[in-house]
Amino acid sequence: MGPKIRLMVVDDSIVFRTWLIQNLGADPRFEVVGYAVNALDAKNKLPLLKPDIMTMDIEMPGMTGLEFLREVLPSHPVPVILVSSLNVRVFDAMAAGAIDFVRKPSADPGGKESFLATLKSKLSVGANARVRLPHVTTTAVSNTSRTITPSNSMPVSSMSHTSYTNGGIDLVAIGASTGGTEAILEVVRQFPAQMPGIVITQHMPPGFTSMYAERLNRLCKLEVREARHGDKVQPGLILLAPGGLQMRVVRMGSGYSVSCTDEPKVSGHRPSVDVLFDSVATVVKNRAIGVILTGMGADGAMGMLRMRKAGAYTIGQDKETCVVYGMPMEAYKIGGVCQQSALSAIPQAVLAQLAKSKV
């Protein structure tokens, strides 16, 4: 075993903080080098403790976790895992540079065990994650004018007059995990409203997916909503897999709908990217585009390979722009990726393939 991961715990609850320190400190992979009772305390201690990674609550008295990220992370870009209750500000914190989040555990013993296993896994991988600081201001935009131009990318306005529906592609499937909430946003907010249906699986617990869908809906030209069982896949609509359920694309007459069911985890996840990609490979075949973005582990790699073998065009995010180059790396290693691209170039890669399919 290599050097222990130096960990700092930030939480204003003495009961939860003590419990977390005891349980993480008992794991031989981690060394808890210190703790902070709030974000201001963390700001003062961070330069002295020099942790490899931090856990942080969002809602704390005085300086919030979100304010800490915005103020401190640019000068001290340490990976931060949010440990929070159900809170819409999680996504603001992810936009400010946090790499991942875990929902605080329920009171039952099984909930605490599951929470610890998830958190330890994310901490182990996250200690080596790339911290991506925001480079563009994210603001809500109206349905009539939603031009948002990240750096090194084509302005949305220059693409918005082209219709990408009714061509040779029926849908776009996207999968992501660690770092994916912001990566997905960076991709889909560049798409024009006239797109084939889009289905997305992002590893996320129940409750958070509906809030995330609402956030995307405010920031994109397309309509975005958390998927419901039986929803039709249709142009101009993004369906997000609900947390705690498996989402598949199924045939519905001459089109497609989604099936959202309570099934066992696949590749360690529910929702699972493999489940979504497998279904697309089976029913949509060569009339699909697959995109795999930043994330730890290998979920989605085999599904993407099946999509490519079925004739779909597949795109993987490159190492340099991933928060964690895990899922895209595994898909690339086994031959599931037709094209690797920087995150900022993925929207254009998708649109180019859509345009090609219409010729």
mmCIF file of C-alpha atoms in Angstrom:
data_model
loop_
_atom_site.group_PDB
_atom_site.id
_atom_site.type_symbol
_atom_site.label_atom_id
_atom_site.label_comp_id
_atom_site.label_asym_id
_atom_site.label_seq_id
_atom_site.Cartn_x
_atom_site.Cartn_y
_atom_site.Cartn_z
ATOM 1 C CA MET A 1 0.000 0.000 0.000
ATOM 2 C CA GLY A 2 1.282 3.486 -0.907
ATOM 3 C CA PRO A 3 1.255 6.608 1.248
ATOM 4 C CA LYS A 4 -1.933 7.258 3.151
ATOM 5 C CA ILE A 5 -4.351 9.817 1.744
ATOM 6 C CA ARG A 6 -4.203 12.970 3.857
ATOM 7 C CA LEU A 7 -7.779 13.881 4.708
ATOM 8 C CA MET A 8 -9.392 16.941 6.291
ATOM 9 C CA VAL A 9 -12.987 16.825 7.596
ATOM 10 C CA VAL A 10 -15.105 19.992 7.685
ATOM 11 C CA ASP A 11 -18.488 19.919 9.425
ATOM 12 C CA ASP A 12 -20.132 22.113 12.055
ATOM 13 C CA SER A 13 -21.918 19.190 13.752
ATOM 14 C CA ILE A 14 -19.632 17.821 16.477
ATOM 15 C CA VAL A 15 -21.547 14.516 16.571
ATOM 16 C CA PHE A 16 -21.362 13.864 12.831
ATOM 17 C CA ARG A 17 -17.821 15.230 12.533
ATOM 18 C CA THR A 18 -16.547 12.975 15.342
ATOM 19 C CA TRP A 19 -18.295 9.942 13.871
ATOM 20 C CA LEU A 20 -16.837 10.667 10.441
ATOM 21 C CA ILE A 21 -13.302 11.169 11.764
ATOM 22 C CA GLN A 22 -13.441 7.936 13.753
ATOM 23 C CA ASN A 23 -14.697 5.829 10.869
ATOM 24 C CA LEU A 24 -12.465 7.314 8.172
ATOM 25 C CA GLY A 25 -9.432 7.309 10.476
ATOM 26 C CA ALA A 26 -9.923 3.599 11.118
ATOM 27 C CA ASP A 27 -9.430 2.858 7.419
ATOM 28 C CA PRO A 28 -5.736 2.164 6.653
ATOM 29 C CA ARG A 29 -5.993 4.090 3.384
ATOM 30 C CA PHE A 30 -6.597 7.427 5.137
ATOM 31 C CA GLU A 31 -4.875 9.689 7.610
ATOM 32 C CA VAL A 32 -7.151 12.348 9.081
ATOM 33 C CA VAL A 33 -4.660 15.213 9.368
ATOM 34 C CA GLY A 34 -7.157 17.599 10.901
ATOM 35 C CA TYR A 35 -10.675 18.929 10.999
ATOM 36 C CA ALA A 36 -12.501 22.244 10.892
ATOM 37 C CA VAL A 37 -15.675 23.245 12.716
ATOM 38 C CA ASN A 38 -16.796 25.537 9.891
ATOM 39 C CA ALA A 39 -15.641 26.885 6.544
ATOM 40 C CA LEU A 40 -13.787 29.865 8.011
ATOM 41 C CA ASP A 41 -11.869 27.503 10.284
ATOM 42 C CA ALA A 42 -11.091 25.386 7.205
ATOM 43 C CA LYS A 43 -9.848 28.438 5.327
ATOM 44 C CA ASN A 44 -7.352 29.177 8.088
ATOM 45 C CA LYS A 45 -6.191 25.573 8.567
ATOM 46 C CA LEU A 46 -5.955 24.465 4.923
ATOM 47 C CA PRO A 47 -2.523 26.047 4.176
ATOM 48 C CA LEU A 48 -1.090 24.489 7.352
ATOM 49 C CA LEU A 49 -2.570 20.992 7.080
ATOM 50 C CA LYS A 50 -2.081 20.577 3.304
ATOM 51 C CA PRO A 51 -4.585 17.719 2.888
ATOM 52 C CA ASP A 52 -4.821 15.658 -0.291
ATOM 53 C CA ILE A 53 -8.623 15.895 -0.166
ATOM 54 C CA MET A 54 -11.384 17.351 2.004
ATOM 55 C CA THR A 55 -14.936 16.479 2.970
ATOM 56 C CA MET A 56 -17.160 19.516 3.461
ATOM 57 C CA ASP A 57 -20.737 20.296 4.405
ATOM 58 C CA ILE A 58 -22.481 23.104 2.527
ATOM 59 C CA GLU A 59 -24.716 24.750 5.114
ATOM 60 C CA MET A 60 -22.567 25.984 8.010
ATOM 61 C CA PRO A 61 -22.773 29.124 10.157
ATOM 62 C CA GLY A 62 -20.657 32.081 9.059
ATOM 63 C CA MET A 63 -18.910 31.186 5.815
ATOM 64 C CA THR A 64 -20.802 28.477 3.909
ATOM 65 C CA GLY A 65 -19.160 25.625 2.060
ATOM 66 C CA LEU A 66 -20.140 27.292 -1.207
ATOM 67 C CA GLU A 67 -18.473 30.564 -0.176
ATOM 68 C CA PHE A 68 -15.359 28.605 0.827
ATOM 69 C CA LEU A 69 -15.131 26.991 -2.594
ATOM 70 C CA ARG A 70 -15.542 30.274 -4.446
ATOM 71 C CA GLU A 71 -13.090 32.171 -2.264
ATOM 72 C CA VAL A 72 -10.429 29.603 -1.353
ATOM 73 C CA LEU A 73 -10.293 27.021 -4.128
ATOM 74 C CA PRO A 74 -8.696 29.295 -6.764
ATOM 75 C CA SER A 75 -5.601 29.747 -4.585
ATOM 76 C CA HIS A 76 -5.704 26.266 -2.956
ATOM 77 C CA PRO A 77 -7.158 23.859 -5.562
ATOM 78 C CA VAL A 78 -7.619 20.827 -3.295
ATOM 79 C CA PRO A 79 -10.237 18.196 -4.239
ATOM 80 C CA VAL A 80 -13.418 18.597 -2.170
ATOM 81 C CA ILE A 81 -16.119 15.964 -1.661
ATOM 82 C CA LEU A 82 -19.380 17.518 -0.483
ATOM 83 C CA VAL A 83 -21.145 15.657 2.330
ATOM 84 C CA SER A 84 -24.573 17.222 2.442
ATOM 85 C CA SER A 85 -28.252 16.693 3.039
ATOM 86 C CA LEU A 86 -30.663 17.085 0.117
ATOM 87 C CA ASN A 87 -29.804 20.603 -0.988
ATOM 88 C CA VAL A 88 -30.079 22.358 -4.348
ATOM 89 C CA ARG A 89 -26.929 24.367 -3.521
ATOM 90 C CA VAL A 90 -24.920 21.181 -4.095
ATOM 91 C CA PHE A 91 -24.946 22.009 -7.806
ATOM 92 C CA ASP A 92 -23.738 25.556 -7.212
ATOM 93 C CA ALA A 93 -20.909 24.039 -5.168
ATOM 94 C CA MET A 94 -20.078 21.609 -7.973
ATOM 95 C CA ALA A 95 -19.979 24.555 -10.372
ATOM 96 C CA ALA A 96 -17.585 26.279 -7.949
ATOM 97 C CA GLY A 97 -15.110 23.392 -8.154
ATOM 98 C CA ALA A 98 -16.150 20.577 -5.795
ATOM 99 C CA ILE A 99 -15.455 17.257 -7.513
ATOM 100 C CA ASP A 100 -18.289 15.100 -6.136
ATOM 101 C CA PHE A 101 -20.900 14.767 -3.411
ATOM 102 C CA VAL A 102 -22.384 12.161 -1.092
ATOM 103 C CA ARG A 103 -25.739 12.512 0.619
ATOM 104 C CA LYS A 104 -25.573 12.423 4.416
ATOM 105 C CA PRO A 105 -26.651 9.018 5.737
ATOM 106 C CA SER A 106 -30.024 8.055 7.123
ATOM 107 C CA ALA A 107 -30.261 7.004 10.759
ATOM 108 C CA ASP A 108 -30.515 3.257 10.121
ATOM 109 C CA PRO A 109 -27.306 1.163 10.351
ATOM 110 C CA GLY A 110 -27.555 0.016 6.745
ATOM 111 C CA GLY A 111 -27.701 3.610 5.573
ATOM 112 C CA LYS A 112 -24.553 4.508 7.484
ATOM 113 C CA GLU A 113 -22.644 1.521 6.129
ATOM 114 C CA SER A 114 -23.646 2.324 2.563
ATOM 115 C CA PHE A 115 -22.721 5.982 3.068
ATOM 116 C CA LEU A 116 -19.258 5.120 4.413
ATOM 117 C CA ALA A 117 -18.540 2.681 1.585
ATOM 118 C CA THR A 118 -19.544 5.261 -1.026
ATOM 119 C CA LEU A 119 -17.610 8.084 0.626
ATOM 120 C CA LYS A 120 -14.431 6.022 1.055
ATOM 121 C CA SER A 121 -14.549 4.977 -2.587
ATOM 122 C CA LYS A 122 -14.952 8.577 -3.741
ATOM 123 C CA LEU A 123 -12.176 9.785 -1.426
ATOM 124 C CA SER A 124 -9.764 7.119 -2.675
ATOM 125 C CA VAL A 125 -10.221 8.130 -6.299
ATOM 126 C CA GLY A 126 -10.858 11.812 -5.659
ATOM 127 C CA ALA A 127 -7.499 12.421 -3.981
ATOM 128 C CA ASN A 128 -5.941 12.289 -7.456
ATOM 129 C CA ALA A 129 -8.763 14.097 -9.249
ATOM 130 C CA ARG A 130 -8.287 17.181 -11.395
ATOM 131 C CA VAL A 131 -9.914 20.229 -9.815
ATOM 132 C CA ARG A 132 -11.710 22.177 -12.542
ATOM 133 C CA LEU A 133 -12.292 25.774 -11.519
ATOM 134 C CA PRO A 134 -15.117 27.645 -13.237
ATOM 135 C CA HIS A 135 -14.008 29.556 -16.327
ATOM 136 C CA VAL A 136 -17.352 31.012 -17.363
ATOM 137 C CA THR A 137 -20.213 32.556 -15.421
ATOM 138 C CA THR A 138 -23.241 30.254 -15.449
ATOM 139 C CA THR A 139 -26.477 32.202 -15.628
ATOM 140 C CA ALA A 140 -30.069 31.291 -16.344
ATOM 141 C CA VAL A 141 -31.219 32.356 -19.785
ATOM 142 C CA SER A 142 -34.580 32.725 -21.442
ATOM 143 C CA ASN A 143 -36.122 30.271 -23.882
ATOM 144 C CA THR A 144 -35.775 32.777 -26.708
ATOM 145 C CA SER A 145 -32.114 33.659 -26.242
ATOM 146 C CA ARG A 146 -29.752 31.229 -24.587
ATOM 147 C CA THR A 147 -26.358 31.981 -26.071
ATOM 148 C CA ILE A 148 -23.666 30.847 -23.626
ATOM 149 C CA THR A 149 -20.120 30.691 -24.957
ATOM 150 C CA PRO A 150 -17.553 28.742 -22.917
ATOM 151 C CA SER A 151 -13.927 29.229 -23.856
ATOM 152 C CA ASN A 152 -12.534 27.277 -26.819
ATOM 153 C CA SER A 153 -15.982 26.377 -28.117
ATOM 154 C CA MET A 154 -18.271 27.373 -30.948
ATOM 155 C CA PRO A 155 -20.880 30.006 -30.022
ATOM 156 C CA VAL A 156 -24.338 28.480 -29.677
ATOM 157 C CA SER A 157 -25.764 31.265 -31.805
ATOM 158 C CA SER A 158 -23.773 30.063 -34.814
ATOM 159 C CA MET A 159 -25.312 26.589 -34.566
ATOM 160 C CA SER A 160 -28.861 27.408 -33.494
ATOM 161 C CA HIS A 161 -30.418 27.835 -36.942
ATOM 162 C CA THR A 162 -29.624 24.288 -38.029
ATOM 163 C CA SER A 163 -32.105 21.484 -37.381
ATOM 164 C CA TYR A 164 -30.538 18.181 -36.394
ATOM 165 C CA THR A 165 -33.777 16.205 -36.249
ATOM 166 C CA ASN A 166 -35.269 13.861 -38.845
ATOM 167 C CA GLY A 167 -31.854 12.664 -39.994
ATOM 168 C CA GLY A 168 -30.167 9.294 -39.613
ATOM 169 C CA ILE A 169 -29.779 9.613 -35.836
ATOM 170 C CA ASP A 170 -32.725 8.977 -33.518
ATOM 171 C CA LEU A 171 -31.146 9.810 -30.150
ATOM 172 C CA VAL A 172 -28.022 10.776 -28.217
ATOM 173 C CA ALA A 173 -27.116 8.841 -25.041
ATOM 174 C CA ILE A 174 -24.778 10.387 -22.441
ATOM 175 C CA GLY A 175 -23.250 8.807 -19.332
ATOM 176 C CA ALA A 176 -21.143 10.370 -16.567
ATOM 177 C CA SER A 177 -20.142 10.130 -12.904
ATOM 178 C CA THR A 178 -17.564 12.075 -10.840
ATOM 179 C CA GLY A 179 -17.344 15.603 -12.234
ATOM 180 C CA GLY A 180 -20.206 14.861 -14.575
ATOM 181 C CA THR A 181 -22.749 17.395 -13.379
ATOM 182 C CA GLU A 182 -20.718 20.278 -14.785
ATOM 183 C CA ALA A 183 -19.390 18.291 -17.759
ATOM 184 C CA ILE A 184 -22.921 17.401 -18.874
ATOM 185 C CA LEU A 185 -23.972 21.026 -18.527
ATOM 186 C CA GLU A 186 -21.011 22.197 -20.607
ATOM 187 C CA VAL A 187 -22.032 19.799 -23.380
ATOM 188 C CA VAL A 188 -25.816 20.141 -23.513
ATOM 189 C CA ARG A 189 -25.995 23.909 -23.073
ATOM 190 C CA GLN A 190 -24.240 24.227 -26.448
ATOM 191 C CA PHE A 191 -26.861 22.151 -28.252
ATOM 192 C CA PRO A 192 -29.539 23.940 -30.292
ATOM 193 C CA ALA A 193 -33.197 23.282 -29.519
ATOM 194 C CA GLN A 194 -33.618 21.270 -32.735
ATOM 195 C CA MET A 195 -31.902 18.110 -31.534
ATOM 196 C CA PRO A 196 -32.878 14.434 -31.532
ATOM 197 C CA GLY A 197 -34.033 13.147 -28.166
ATOM 198 C CA ILE A 198 -31.275 12.906 -25.540
ATOM 199 C CA VAL A 199 -31.115 10.406 -22.658
ATOM 200 C CA ILE A 200 -28.653 10.854 -19.797
ATOM 201 C CA THR A 201 -27.485 8.738 -16.884
ATOM 202 C CA GLN A 202 -25.457 10.595 -14.249
ATOM 203 C CA HIS A 203 -24.585 8.731 -11.047
ATOM 204 C CA MET A 204 -26.694 10.562 -8.487
ATOM 205 C CA PRO A 205 -28.817 9.594 -5.464
ATOM 206 C CA PRO A 206 -32.621 9.921 -5.320
ATOM 207 C CA GLY A 207 -33.868 13.461 -4.837
ATOM 208 C CA PHE A 208 -30.881 15.123 -6.447
ATOM 209 C CA THR A 209 -31.782 14.110 -10.009
ATOM 210 C CA SER A 210 -34.998 16.140 -10.052
ATOM 211 C CA MET A 211 -33.124 19.223 -8.800
ATOM 212 C CA TYR A 212 -30.352 18.660 -11.337
ATOM 213 C CA ALA A 213 -32.868 18.309 -14.176
ATOM 214 C CA GLU A 214 -34.446 21.619 -13.131
ATOM 215 C CA ARG A 215 -31.013 23.252 -13.140
ATOM 216 C CA LEU A 216 -30.226 21.981 -16.633
ATOM 217 C CA ASN A 217 -33.648 23.076 -17.836
ATOM 218 C CA ARG A 218 -32.929 26.651 -16.734
ATOM 219 C CA LEU A 219 -29.579 26.721 -18.537
ATOM 220 C CA CYS A 220 -30.252 24.890 -21.815
ATOM 221 C CA LYS A 221 -32.163 25.530 -25.006
ATOM 222 C CA LEU A 222 -33.695 22.066 -24.805
ATOM 223 C CA GLU A 223 -36.377 21.019 -22.335
ATOM 224 C CA VAL A 224 -34.868 18.902 -19.545
ATOM 225 C CA ARG A 225 -36.723 16.801 -17.007
ATOM 226 C CA GLU A 226 -36.234 13.833 -14.724
ATOM 227 C CA ALA A 227 -37.503 10.809 -16.621
ATOM 228 C CA ARG A 228 -40.694 9.026 -15.670
ATOM 229 C CA HIS A 229 -41.513 5.459 -16.656
ATOM 230 C CA GLY A 230 -43.072 5.524 -20.118
ATOM 231 C CA ASP A 231 -41.825 8.982 -21.142
ATOM 232 C CA LYS A 232 -41.415 9.279 -24.900
ATOM 233 C CA VAL A 233 -37.983 10.056 -26.323
ATOM 234 C CA GLN A 234 -38.631 13.025 -28.606
ATOM 235 C CA PRO A 235 -36.743 15.823 -30.359
ATOM 236 C CA GLY A 236 -35.860 18.811 -28.217
ATOM 237 C CA LEU A 237 -36.188 16.862 -24.950
ATOM 238 C CA ILE A 238 -33.548 15.608 -22.520
ATOM 239 C CA LEU A 239 -34.576 12.808 -20.145
ATOM 240 C CA LEU A 240 -32.404 12.313 -17.051
ATOM 241 C CA ALA A 241 -32.348 8.913 -15.348
ATOM 242 C CA PRO A 242 -33.962 9.196 -11.891
ATOM 243 C CA GLY A 243 -31.750 8.456 -8.895
ATOM 244 C CA GLY A 244 -32.357 4.996 -7.434
ATOM 245 C CA LEU A 245 -33.870 3.539 -10.630
ATOM 246 C CA GLN A 246 -32.486 1.887 -13.764
ATOM 247 C CA MET A 247 -33.399 3.630 -17.019
ATOM 248 C CA ARG A 248 -33.563 1.870 -20.379
ATOM 249 C CA VAL A 249 -34.588 2.956 -23.855
ATOM 250 C CA VAL A 250 -37.333 0.702 -25.230
ATOM 251 C CA ARG A 251 -39.116 0.539 -28.569
ATOM 252 C CA MET A 252 -42.531 2.218 -28.662
ATOM 253 C CA GLY A 253 -44.211 1.808 -32.037
ATOM 254 C CA SER A 254 -42.041 3.601 -34.574
ATOM 255 C CA GLY A 255 -40.245 5.559 -31.841
ATOM 256 C CA TYR A 256 -38.811 5.062 -28.375
ATOM 257 C CA SER A 257 -39.696 5.589 -24.734
ATOM 258 C CA VAL A 258 -37.873 5.017 -21.455
ATOM 259 C CA SER A 259 -38.395 2.327 -18.861
ATOM 260 C CA CYS A 260 -37.554 3.389 -15.279
ATOM 261 C CA THR A 261 -37.661 0.468 -12.870
ATOM 262 C CA ASP A 262 -36.478 -0.517 -9.401
ATOM 263 C CA GLU A 263 -33.863 -3.167 -10.158
ATOM 264 C CA PRO A 264 -30.552 -4.263 -8.604
ATOM 265 C CA LYS A 265 -27.418 -2.194 -9.117
ATOM 266 C CA VAL A 266 -25.384 -2.853 -12.254
ATOM 267 C CA SER A 267 -21.661 -2.080 -12.307
ATOM 268 C CA GLY A 268 -22.225 -0.890 -8.735
ATOM 269 C CA HIS A 269 -24.752 1.776 -9.698
ATOM 270 C CA ARG A 270 -28.460 2.538 -9.906
ATOM 271 C CA PRO A 271 -28.903 4.256 -12.303
ATOM 272 C CA SER A 272 -26.168 2.591 -14.334
ATOM 273 C CA VAL A 273 -24.666 3.908 -17.564
ATOM 274 C CA ASP A 274 -24.157 0.325 -18.759
ATOM 275 C CA VAL A 275 -27.903 -0.333 -18.446
ATOM 276 C CA LEU A 276 -28.726 2.726 -20.556
ATOM 277 C CA PHE A 277 -26.030 2.109 -23.180
ATOM 278 C CA ASP A 278 -26.884 -1.602 -23.454
ATOM 279 C CA SER A 279 -30.511 -0.743 -24.170
ATOM 280 C CA VAL A 280 -29.522 1.801 -26.813
ATOM 281 C CA ALA A 281 -27.240 -0.761 -28.474
ATOM 282 C CA THR A 282 -30.099 -3.270 -28.536
ATOM 283 C CA VAL A 283 -33.005 -1.148 -29.777
ATOM 284 C CA VAL A 284 -31.515 1.933 -31.473
ATOM 285 C CA LYS A 285 -28.388 0.311 -32.922
ATOM 286 C CA ASN A 286 -26.639 2.459 -35.563
ATOM 287 C CA ARG A 287 -29.135 5.310 -35.260
ATOM 288 C CA ALA A 288 -27.569 6.544 -32.009
ATOM 289 C CA ILE A 289 -24.617 8.581 -30.754
ATOM 290 C CA GLY A 290 -23.042 7.668 -27.413
ATOM 291 C CA VAL A 291 -21.003 10.020 -25.195
ATOM 292 C CA ILE A 292 -19.101 8.944 -22.083
ATOM 293 C CA LEU A 293 -17.810 11.678 -19.791
ATOM 294 C CA THR A 294 -15.672 12.003 -16.674
ATOM 295 C CA GLY A 295 -16.208 9.488 -13.887
ATOM 296 C CA MET A 296 -14.567 6.956 -11.609
ATOM 297 C CA GLY A 297 -14.777 3.235 -12.285
ATOM 298 C CA ALA A 298 -15.812 1.443 -15.461
ATOM 299 C CA ASP A 299 -19.601 1.822 -15.616
ATOM 300 C CA GLY A 300 -20.620 2.429 -19.216
ATOM 301 C CA ALA A 301 -17.460 1.044 -20.822
ATOM 302 C CA MET A 302 -18.937 -2.302 -21.890
ATOM 303 C CA GLY A 303 -22.205 -0.641 -22.846
ATOM 304 C CA MET A 304 -20.350 1.806 -25.067
ATOM 305 C CA LEU A 305 -18.468 -1.052 -26.721
ATOM 306 C CA ARG A 306 -21.811 -2.740 -27.459
ATOM 307 C CA MET A 307 -23.119 0.503 -28.913
ATOM 308 C CA ARG A 308 -20.106 0.798 -31.202
ATOM 309 C CA LYS A 309 -20.423 -2.833 -32.310
ATOM 310 C CA ALA A 310 -24.100 -2.161 -33.084
ATOM 311 C CA GLY A 311 -23.052 0.666 -35.413
ATOM 312 C CA ALA A 312 -23.461 3.702 -33.153
ATOM 313 C CA TYR A 313 -20.934 6.526 -33.196
ATOM 314 C CA THR A 314 -19.239 6.842 -29.803
ATOM 315 C CA ILE A 315 -17.326 9.735 -28.230
ATOM 316 C CA GLY A 316 -15.211 9.686 -25.076
ATOM 317 C CA GLN A 317 -13.927 12.630 -23.052
ATOM 318 C CA ASP A 318 -10.144 12.863 -23.082
ATOM 319 C CA LYS A 319 -7.853 12.522 -20.063
ATOM 320 C CA GLU A 320 -6.759 16.150 -19.994
ATOM 321 C CA THR A 321 -10.257 17.536 -19.411
ATOM 322 C CA CYS A 322 -11.696 14.830 -17.132
ATOM 323 C CA VAL A 323 -12.023 15.378 -13.390
ATOM 324 C CA VAL A 324 -11.487 11.609 -13.125
ATOM 325 C CA TYR A 325 -10.330 9.738 -16.234
ATOM 326 C CA GLY A 326 -11.923 6.437 -15.294
ATOM 327 C CA MET A 327 -15.047 5.561 -17.278
ATOM 328 C CA PRO A 328 -13.851 7.147 -20.555
ATOM 329 C CA MET A 329 -10.451 5.481 -20.148
ATOM 330 C CA GLU A 330 -11.977 2.036 -19.669
ATOM 331 C CA ALA A 331 -14.242 2.505 -22.671
ATOM 332 C CA TYR A 332 -11.290 3.633 -24.781
ATOM 333 C CA LYS A 333 -9.054 0.752 -23.629
ATOM 334 C CA ILE A 334 -11.523 -1.917 -24.745
ATOM 335 C CA GLY A 335 -12.217 -0.277 -28.116
ATOM 336 C CA GLY A 336 -15.585 1.257 -27.327
ATOM 337 C CA VAL A 337 -14.672 4.812 -28.374
ATOM 338 C CA CYS A 338 -14.672 6.003 -31.985
ATOM 339 C CA GLN A 339 -13.353 9.447 -31.080
ATOM 340 C CA GLN A 340 -11.745 11.017 -28.010
ATOM 341 C CA SER A 341 -12.306 14.742 -27.544
ATOM 342 C CA ALA A 342 -11.683 17.519 -25.067
ATOM 343 C CA LEU A 343 -14.842 18.398 -23.179
ATOM 344 C CA SER A 344 -15.222 21.741 -24.981
ATOM 345 C CA ALA A 345 -15.053 19.978 -28.374
ATOM 346 C CA ILE A 346 -17.630 17.252 -27.653
ATOM 347 C CA PRO A 347 -20.719 19.314 -28.622
ATOM 348 C CA GLN A 348 -19.212 20.037 -32.028
ATOM 349 C CA ALA A 349 -18.264 16.375 -32.438
ATOM 350 C CA VAL A 350 -21.883 15.366 -31.790
ATOM 351 C CA LEU A 351 -23.285 18.007 -34.136
ATOM 352 C CA ALA A 352 -20.798 17.083 -36.862
ATOM 353 C CA GLN A 353 -21.915 13.463 -36.661
ATOM 354 C CA LEU A 354 -25.563 14.486 -36.787
ATOM 355 C CA ALA A 355 -24.893 16.611 -39.869
ATOM 356 C CA LYS A 356 -23.010 13.748 -41.525
ATOM 357 C CA SER A 357 -25.889 11.347 -40.847
ATOM 358 C CA LYS A 358 -28.287 13.585 -42.793
ATOM 359 C CA VAL A 359 -26.230 13.554 -45.986
#
